Amino acid sequence: QELRCYDKVIELNPQSADGFFWKGYVLSELEQLQRAIEFYDKAIDLDSQFELAYLNQGVAFGDLGQYQQELRCYDKVIELNPQSADGFFWKGYVLSELEQLQRAIEFYDKAIDLDSQFELAYLNQGVAFGDLGQYQQELRCYD
C-alpha cells in the first residue's frame, strides 16, 4: 500500500528526490535491499546533496555486506556535512565491523564531539575499547 503511494508521487513528479528516497526506505524496511539502493541512487541523481539518502544507502550496502560501498556513502555524508555526527558514527560502526578498532574509536570520538548526547556512539566506542583490552577507557565511555 505504502509503495503505491510513492509510486504515485514519482508518477506525478518524476523529479521528486523525496519520492524515490521514501520508496527506497520502504524497500529497505521490506528487506529488498538491492532495489532500495537503486531508489536511493535515483534520489541522489536528482539531488546530489541528499545526505539522508547517502546514509540510508550506506546502511543497505552494509546489510548486504558491501562494506567498501557503505564506507563511500558515509564519506560522502561527511563531505557534504562535516558536522554530521551520524556520518562519523556510521563510519566508525563499519570500521568496527571490519575490526579496524582504533580508527573506529577516532570516528566515534568525532561523532561525540559533534553531539555530546550521542549515546550509541559512547556505547560502541566502549565496546571497541573493550575489544582492544583498554578497559579503563571502556569504563569511561559508560560513565
PDB file of C-alpha atoms in Angstrom:
ATOM      1  CA  GLN A   1       0.000   0.000   0.000  1.00  0.00           C
ATOM      2  CA  GLU A   2       2.694   2.444   1.043  1.00  0.00           C
ATOM      3  CA  LEU A   3       4.784   1.614  -2.020  1.00  0.00           C
ATOM      4  CA  ARG A   4       1.862   2.540  -4.270  1.00  0.00           C
ATOM      5  CA  CYS A   5       1.707   5.957  -2.638  1.00  0.00           C
ATOM      6  CA  TYR A   6       5.343   6.603  -3.501  1.00  0.00           C
ATOM      7  CA  ASP A   7       4.815   5.209  -6.993  1.00  0.00           C
ATOM      8  CA  LYS A   8       2.088   7.830  -7.419  1.00  0.00           C
ATOM      9  CA  VAL A   9       4.390  10.590  -6.124  1.00  0.00           C
ATOM     10  CA  ILE A  10       7.040   9.521  -8.643  1.00  0.00           C
ATOM     11  CA  GLU A  11       4.441   9.289 -11.433  1.00  0.00           C
ATOM     12  CA  LEU A  12       3.162  12.808 -10.661  1.00  0.00           C
ATOM     13  CA  ASN A  13       6.645  14.239 -10.255  1.00  0.00           C
ATOM     14  CA  PRO A  14       9.449  12.108 -11.726  1.00  0.00           C
ATOM     15  CA  GLN A  15      11.907  14.748 -10.458  1.00  0.00           C
ATOM     16  CA  SER A  16      10.913  14.151  -6.827  1.00  0.00           C
ATOM     17  CA  ALA A  17      14.024  13.050  -4.995  1.00  0.00           C
ATOM     18  CA  ASP A  18      11.850  12.601  -1.901  1.00  0.00           C
ATOM     19  CA  GLY A  19       9.560  10.173  -3.720  1.00  0.00           C
ATOM     20  CA  PHE A  20      12.478   7.977  -4.754  1.00  0.00           C
ATOM     21  CA  PHE A  21      14.046   8.258  -1.291  1.00  0.00           C
ATOM     22  CA  TRP A  22      10.906   7.168   0.554  1.00  0.00           C
ATOM     23  CA  LYS A  23      10.291   4.304  -1.834  1.00  0.00           C
ATOM     24  CA  GLY A  24      13.876   3.200  -1.162  1.00  0.00           C
ATOM     25  CA  TYR A  25      13.234   3.483   2.565  1.00  0.00           C
ATOM     26  CA  VAL A  26      10.153   1.266   2.399  1.00  0.00           C
ATOM     27  CA  LEU A  27      12.003  -1.270   0.244  1.00  0.00           C
ATOM     28  CA  SER A  28      14.777  -1.320   2.867  1.00  0.00           C
ATOM     29  CA  GLU A  29      12.204  -1.997   5.556  1.00  0.00           C
ATOM     30  CA  LEU A  30      10.899  -4.869   3.404  1.00  0.00           C
ATOM     31  CA  GLU A  31      14.500  -6.126   3.137  1.00  0.00           C
ATOM     32  CA  GLN A  32      14.546  -5.615  -0.624  1.00  0.00           C
ATOM     33  CA  LEU A  33      17.933  -4.030  -0.226  1.00  0.00           C
ATOM     34  CA  GLN A  34      19.240  -4.088  -3.792  1.00  0.00           C
ATOM     35  CA  ARG A  35      16.066  -2.428  -5.047  1.00  0.00           C
ATOM     36  CA  ALA A  36      16.262   0.076  -2.183  1.00  0.00           C
ATOM     37  CA  ILE A  37      19.813   1.000  -3.206  1.00  0.00           C
ATOM     38  CA  GLU A  38      18.596   1.643  -6.746  1.00  0.00           C
ATOM     39  CA  PHE A  39      15.911   4.029  -5.495  1.00  0.00           C
ATOM     40  CA  TYR A  40      18.385   5.816  -3.221  1.00  0.00           C
ATOM     41  CA  ASP A  41      20.613   6.175  -6.311  1.00  0.00           C
ATOM     42  CA  LYS A  42      17.739   7.809  -8.189  1.00  0.00           C
ATOM     43  CA  ALA A  43      17.115  10.190  -5.292  1.00  0.00           C
ATOM     44  CA  ILE A  44      20.815  11.085  -5.227  1.00  0.00           C
ATOM     45  CA  ASP A  45      20.864  11.573  -9.008  1.00  0.00           C
ATOM     46  CA  LEU A  46      18.074  14.124  -8.582  1.00  0.00           C
ATOM     47  CA  ASP A  47      19.591  15.772  -5.506  1.00  0.00           C
ATOM     48  CA  SER A  48      23.317  15.197  -5.109  1.00  0.00           C
ATOM     49  CA  GLN A  49      23.199  16.884  -1.675  1.00  0.00           C
ATOM     50  CA  PHE A  50      20.645  14.406  -0.237  1.00  0.00           C
ATOM     51  CA  GLU A  51      22.541  13.452   2.909  1.00  0.00           C
ATOM     52  CA  LEU A  52      19.881  11.116   4.304  1.00  0.00           C
ATOM     53  CA  ALA A  53      19.759   9.177   1.023  1.00  0.00           C
ATOM     54  CA  TYR A  54      23.513   8.532   1.295  1.00  0.00           C
ATOM     55  CA  LEU A  55      23.125   7.464   4.946  1.00  0.00           C
ATOM     56  CA  ASN A  56      20.307   5.045   4.225  1.00  0.00           C
ATOM     57  CA  GLN A  57      22.030   3.716   1.131  1.00  0.00           C
ATOM     58  CA  GLY A  58      25.101   3.072   3.265  1.00  0.00           C
ATOM     59  CA  VAL A  59      23.068   1.053   5.749  1.00  0.00           C
ATOM     60  CA  ALA A  60      21.578  -1.002   2.907  1.00  0.00           C
ATOM     61  CA  PHE A  61      25.037  -1.690   1.453  1.00  0.00           C
ATOM     62  CA  GLY A  62      26.202  -2.753   4.911  1.00  0.00           C
ATOM     63  CA  ASP A  63      23.257  -5.104   5.333  1.00  0.00           C
ATOM     64  CA  LEU A  64      24.356  -6.711   2.057  1.00  0.00           C
ATOM     65  CA  GLY A  65      27.950  -7.000   3.328  1.00  0.00           C
ATOM     66  CA  GLN A  66      29.214  -4.472   0.773  1.00  0.00           C
ATOM     67  CA  TYR A  67      31.356  -2.552   3.243  1.00  0.00           C
ATOM     68  CA  GLN A  68      33.513  -0.572   0.820  1.00  0.00           C
ATOM     69  CA  GLN A  69      30.412   0.872  -0.858  1.00  0.00           C
ATOM     70  CA  GLU A  70      28.969   1.531   2.593  1.00  0.00           C
ATOM     71  CA  LEU A  71      32.098   3.449   3.617  1.00  0.00           C
ATOM     72  CA  ARG A  72      31.925   5.520   0.431  1.00  0.00           C
ATOM     73  CA  CYS A  73      28.379   6.549   1.305  1.00  0.00           C
ATOM     74  CA  TYR A  74      29.433   7.746   4.757  1.00  0.00           C
ATOM     75  CA  ASP A  75      32.449   9.528   3.289  1.00  0.00           C
ATOM     76  CA  LYS A  76      30.032  11.392   1.033  1.00  0.00           C
ATOM     77  CA  VAL A  77      27.830  12.312   4.003  1.00  0.00           C
ATOM     78  CA  ILE A  78      30.866  13.703   5.827  1.00  0.00           C
ATOM     79  CA  GLU A  79      31.969  15.563   2.694  1.00  0.00           C
ATOM     80  CA  LEU A  80      28.507  17.123   2.316  1.00  0.00           C
ATOM     81  CA  ASN A  81      28.145  17.900   6.004  1.00  0.00           C
ATOM     82  CA  PRO A  82      31.303  17.868   8.128  1.00  0.00           C
ATOM     83  CA  GLN A  83      29.028  18.445  11.147  1.00  0.00           C
ATOM     84  CA  SER A  84      27.122  15.185  10.630  1.00  0.00           C
ATOM     85  CA  ALA A  85      27.512  13.172  13.809  1.00  0.00           C
ATOM     86  CA  ASP A  86      25.602  10.364  12.073  1.00  0.00           C
ATOM     87  CA  GLY A  87      28.113  10.207   9.220  1.00  0.00           C
ATOM     88  CA  PHE A  88      31.032   9.859  11.621  1.00  0.00           C
ATOM     89  CA  PHE A  89      29.158   7.375  13.815  1.00  0.00           C
ATOM     90  CA  TRP A  90      28.227   5.067  10.942  1.00  0.00           C
ATOM     91  CA  LYS A  91      31.730   5.182   9.509  1.00  0.00           C
ATOM     92  CA  GLY A  92      33.026   4.198  12.950  1.00  0.00           C
ATOM     93  CA  TYR A  93      30.486   1.395  13.090  1.00  0.00           C
ATOM     94  CA  VAL A  94      31.659  -0.079   9.759  1.00  0.00           C
ATOM     95  CA  LEU A  95      35.294   0.211  10.799  1.00  0.00           C
ATOM     96  CA  SER A  96      34.417  -1.677  13.999  1.00  0.00           C
ATOM     97  CA  GLU A  97      32.775  -4.393  11.924  1.00  0.00           C
ATOM     98  CA  LEU A  98      35.963  -4.567   9.839  1.00  0.00           C
ATOM     99  CA  GLU A  99      37.964  -4.834  13.089  1.00  0.00           C
ATOM    100  CA  GLN A 100      39.741  -1.546  12.464  1.00  0.00           C
ATOM    101  CA  LEU A 101      39.037  -0.650  16.057  1.00  0.00           C
ATOM    102  CA  GLN A 102      41.475   2.205  16.628  1.00  0.00           C
ATOM    103  CA  ARG A 103      40.192   4.017  13.551  1.00  0.00           C
ATOM    104  CA  ALA A 104      36.611   3.290  14.619  1.00  0.00           C
ATOM    105  CA  ILE A 105      37.289   4.887  18.008  1.00  0.00           C
ATOM    106  CA  GLU A 106      38.512   8.036  16.246  1.00  0.00           C
ATOM    107  CA  PHE A 107      35.278   8.287  14.260  1.00  0.00           C
ATOM    108  CA  TYR A 108      33.174   7.677  17.370  1.00  0.00           C
ATOM    109  CA  ASP A 109      35.179  10.468  19.042  1.00  0.00           C
ATOM    110  CA  LYS A 110      34.282  12.831  16.228  1.00  0.00           C
ATOM    111  CA  ALA A 111      30.598  11.878  16.442  1.00  0.00           C
ATOM    112  CA  ILE A 112      30.681  12.530  20.189  1.00  0.00           C
ATOM    113  CA  ASP A 113      32.478  15.860  19.674  1.00  0.00           C
ATOM    114  CA  LEU A 114      29.650  16.879  17.353  1.00  0.00           C
ATOM    115  CA  ASP A 115      26.859  15.515  19.561  1.00  0.00           C
ATOM    116  CA  SER A 116      27.773  15.044  23.208  1.00  0.00           C
ATOM    117  CA  GLN A 117      24.437  13.245  23.808  1.00  0.00           C
ATOM    118  CA  PHE A 118      25.042  10.540  21.178  1.00  0.00           C
ATOM    119  CA  GLU A 119      24.576   7.521  23.477  1.00  0.00           C
ATOM    120  CA  LEU A 120      25.110   4.886  20.813  1.00  0.00           C
ATOM    121  CA  ALA A 121      28.465   6.444  19.885  1.00  0.00           C
ATOM    122  CA  TYR A 122      29.596   6.176  23.527  1.00  0.00           C
ATOM    123  CA  LEU A 123      28.364   2.576  23.743  1.00  0.00           C
ATOM    124  CA  ASN A 124      30.025   1.462  20.521  1.00  0.00           C
ATOM    125  CA  GLN A 125      33.222   3.275  21.416  1.00  0.00           C
ATOM    126  CA  GLY A 126      33.219   1.459  24.744  1.00  0.00           C
ATOM    127  CA  VAL A 127      32.844  -1.896  23.026  1.00  0.00           C
ATOM    128  CA  ALA A 128      35.749  -1.045  20.696  1.00  0.00           C
ATOM    129  CA  PHE A 129      37.955  -0.082  23.641  1.00  0.00           C
ATOM    130  CA  GLY A 130      36.985  -3.341  25.367  1.00  0.00           C
ATOM    131  CA  ASP A 131      37.817  -5.359  22.268  1.00  0.00           C
ATOM    132  CA  LEU A 132      41.250  -3.721  22.333  1.00  0.00           C
ATOM    133  CA  GLY A 133      41.671  -4.634  26.015  1.00  0.00           C
ATOM    134  CA  GLN A 134      41.618  -0.954  27.022  1.00  0.00           C
ATOM    135  CA  TYR A 135      39.211  -1.433  29.901  1.00  0.00           C
ATOM    136  CA  GLN A 136      39.796   1.882  31.694  1.00  0.00           C
ATOM    137  CA  GLN A 137      38.857   3.784  28.530  1.00  0.00           C
ATOM    138  CA  GLU A 138      35.915   1.440  28.052  1.00  0.00           C
ATOM    139  CA  LEU A 139      34.602   2.249  31.525  1.00  0.00           C
ATOM    140  CA  ARG A 140      34.874   5.994  30.849  1.00  0.00           C
ATOM    141  CA  CYS A 141      32.539   5.585  27.884  1.00  0.00           C
ATOM    142  CA  TYR A 142      29.832   4.263  30.186  1.00  0.00           C
ATOM    143  CA  ASP A 143      30.091   6.998  32.825  1.00  0.00           C
TER     144      ASP A 143
END
